[in-house]
Amino acid sequence: SVLHVDAAPSSSSGAGITLWSASGPTILGSTILGEKNISAEAVGENAAYQLIQEITSGATVDRYAIDQLIPYLVLAPKGSVCLVRELSNHTKTNMWLIKQFFNVDFEVTQQQDIIRIVIKWNTNLNTNNVFVCWIILSENWDANNVIGDARN
């Protein structure tokens, strides 16, 4: 077990703490911002408590990281599965947004104290709702090769 403390000078009067735990391929985290009239010790205890909740839940992704990982999980060639302790509004919104661009379904099921998310590509393609999105990786791109709307 390794403990690393990194205090950084800041012009802000606020405080915050980020904790994480790595076990095998899983890294779970917890971040808490300090507030007026709340001691640094209480902020630290709250962050530690939330991290312990993440670890003991059996999650493979913490509640703060999942909304940022959803776009990458969708790009996995054979679908993805992950376990989270809680679905934030950010995650729900990102799942909705991803469905606007990709023909995927999110199968979300509660299993005791954990939520299982399965990302599946939908084989029933509805071209009325699908837009093709090209990422331009080169500065020398040809506008004639870009497709904007799959309905045309």
Coordinates of C-alpha atoms in Angstrom, one line a residue:
S1 CA 0.0 0.0 0.0
V2 CA 1.4 3.4 -1.0
L3 CA 0.2 6.7 0.2
H4 CA 1.1 9.8 -1.8
V5 CA 0.3 13.3 -0.6
D6 CA 0.5 16.2 -3.0
A7 CA -0.2 19.6 -1.6
A8 CA -0.3 22.4 -4.2
P9 CA -0.1 26.2 -3.6
S10 CA -3.2 28.0 -4.8
S11 CA -4.6 31.5 -4.9
S12 CA -8.0 30.0 -4.0
S13 CA -9.3 30.0 -0.5
G14 CA -11.2 26.7 -1.2
A15 CA -10.1 23.2 -0.4
G16 CA -10.5 19.8 -2.0
I17 CA -9.3 16.3 -1.8
T18 CA -9.1 13.5 -4.4
L19 CA -8.5 9.9 -3.3
W20 CA -8.2 6.8 -5.5
S21 CA -7.6 3.1 -5.1
A22 CA -6.0 0.8 -7.6
S23 CA -6.6 -2.9 -7.5
G24 CA -5.8 -5.0 -10.6
P25 CA -7.3 -3.3 -13.7
T26 CA -9.7 -1.2 -11.5
I27 CA -9.1 2.3 -10.4
L28 CA -11.8 3.9 -8.3
G29 CA -11.8 7.5 -7.0
S30 CA -13.6 10.0 -4.8
T31 CA -13.3 13.8 -5.0
I32 CA -14.8 16.2 -2.4
L33 CA -14.7 19.9 -2.4
G34 CA -14.3 21.7 1.0
E35 CA -16.9 24.2 2.2
K36 CA -16.9 27.1 4.6
N37 CA -17.3 26.0 8.2
I38 CA -16.4 22.4 7.4
S39 CA -13.1 21.2 8.8
A40 CA -10.4 19.7 6.5
E41 CA -10.7 16.6 8.6
A42 CA -14.4 16.3 7.9
V43 CA -13.8 16.8 4.2
G44 CA -11.1 14.1 4.3
E45 CA -13.4 11.7 6.2
N46 CA -16.2 12.2 3.7
A47 CA -13.9 11.5 0.7
A48 CA -12.6 8.4 2.5
Y49 CA -16.1 7.2 3.3
Q50 CA -17.2 7.7 -0.4
L51 CA -14.2 5.8 -1.7
I52 CA -14.9 3.0 0.7
Q53 CA -18.4 2.9 -0.6
E54 CA -17.1 2.6 -4.2
I55 CA -14.7 -0.2 -3.2
T56 CA -17.1 -2.3 -1.2
S57 CA -19.9 -2.0 -3.8
G58 CA -18.0 -4.1 -6.3
A59 CA -17.9 -1.3 -8.9
T60 CA -15.6 -1.6 -11.8
V61 CA -15.9 2.2 -12.6
D62 CA -16.6 4.9 -10.1
R63 CA -19.6 7.2 -10.3
Y64 CA -17.5 10.2 -11.4
A65 CA -15.6 8.4 -14.2
I66 CA -18.4 6.5 -15.9
D67 CA -19.9 9.5 -17.7
Q68 CA -16.5 10.3 -19.2
L69 CA -15.9 6.7 -20.2
I70 CA -19.2 6.0 -21.9
P71 CA -18.1 7.4 -25.3
Y72 CA -15.0 5.2 -25.3
L73 CA -17.0 2.1 -24.2
V74 CA -19.3 2.6 -27.1
L75 CA -16.4 2.4 -29.5
A76 CA -15.3 -1.1 -28.2
P77 CA -15.8 -3.5 -31.1
K78 CA -17.8 -6.2 -29.2
G79 CA -19.7 -4.1 -26.7
S80 CA -18.9 -3.3 -23.1
V81 CA -20.0 -4.1 -19.6
C82 CA -19.3 -2.2 -16.4
L83 CA -20.6 -2.0 -12.8
V84 CA -21.2 1.3 -11.1
R85 CA -22.5 2.1 -7.6
E86 CA -24.6 5.0 -8.8
L87 CA -25.8 6.6 -12.1
S88 CA -25.3 10.4 -12.0
N89 CA -27.4 12.8 -14.0
H90 CA -24.2 13.4 -16.1
T91 CA -24.1 9.7 -16.9
K92 CA -27.8 9.5 -17.8
T93 CA -27.4 12.6 -20.1
N94 CA -24.3 11.2 -21.7
M95 CA -26.0 7.9 -22.4
W96 CA -28.9 9.8 -24.0
L97 CA -26.5 11.9 -26.1
I98 CA -24.5 8.9 -27.3
K99 CA -27.7 7.3 -28.5
Q100 CA -28.3 10.3 -30.7
F101 CA -25.0 9.6 -32.6
F102 CA -24.5 5.9 -32.3
N103 CA -26.9 3.0 -32.9
V104 CA -26.5 1.5 -29.4
D105 CA -28.6 0.5 -26.5
F106 CA -27.8 0.8 -22.9
E107 CA -29.1 -2.1 -20.8
V108 CA -29.1 -0.8 -17.2
T109 CA -30.1 -3.3 -14.5
Q110 CA -30.0 -3.0 -10.7
Q111 CA -28.2 -6.0 -9.1
Q112 CA -28.5 -5.6 -5.3
D113 CA -26.3 -2.6 -4.4
I114 CA -24.7 -2.3 -7.9
I115 CA -25.8 -1.1 -11.3
R116 CA -24.8 -3.2 -14.4
I117 CA -24.5 -1.3 -17.7
V118 CA -24.3 -3.3 -20.9
I119 CA -23.6 -1.4 -24.1
K120 CA -25.0 -3.2 -27.1
W121 CA -24.9 -2.3 -30.8
N122 CA -28.5 -2.2 -32.1
T123 CA -28.8 -4.3 -35.3
N124 CA -32.2 -2.8 -36.1
L125 CA -30.9 0.3 -37.9
N126 CA -33.4 3.1 -38.1
T127 CA -31.9 5.5 -40.6
N128 CA -34.4 8.2 -39.7
N129 CA -32.6 8.8 -36.4
V130 CA -29.0 8.0 -37.4
F131 CA -26.4 10.6 -38.4
V132 CA -23.0 9.7 -39.7
C133 CA -20.3 11.7 -37.9
W134 CA -16.8 11.8 -39.4
I135 CA -13.8 12.9 -37.4
I136 CA -11.4 14.9 -39.5
L137 CA -7.9 13.7 -38.5
S138 CA -5.9 15.6 -41.0
E139 CA -5.6 19.3 -41.9
N140 CA -5.7 18.3 -45.6
W141 CA -9.2 17.0 -45.7
D142 CA -11.4 17.0 -48.7
A143 CA -14.9 18.4 -48.1
N144 CA -16.3 16.1 -50.9
N145 CA -15.5 13.0 -48.7
V146 CA -17.5 14.2 -45.7
I147 CA -21.0 12.8 -45.2
G148 CA -23.2 14.8 -42.9
D149 CA -26.6 13.1 -42.7
A150 CA -27.2 9.4 -43.5
R151 CA -30.8 10.1 -44.5
N152 CA -29.6 11.8 -47.8

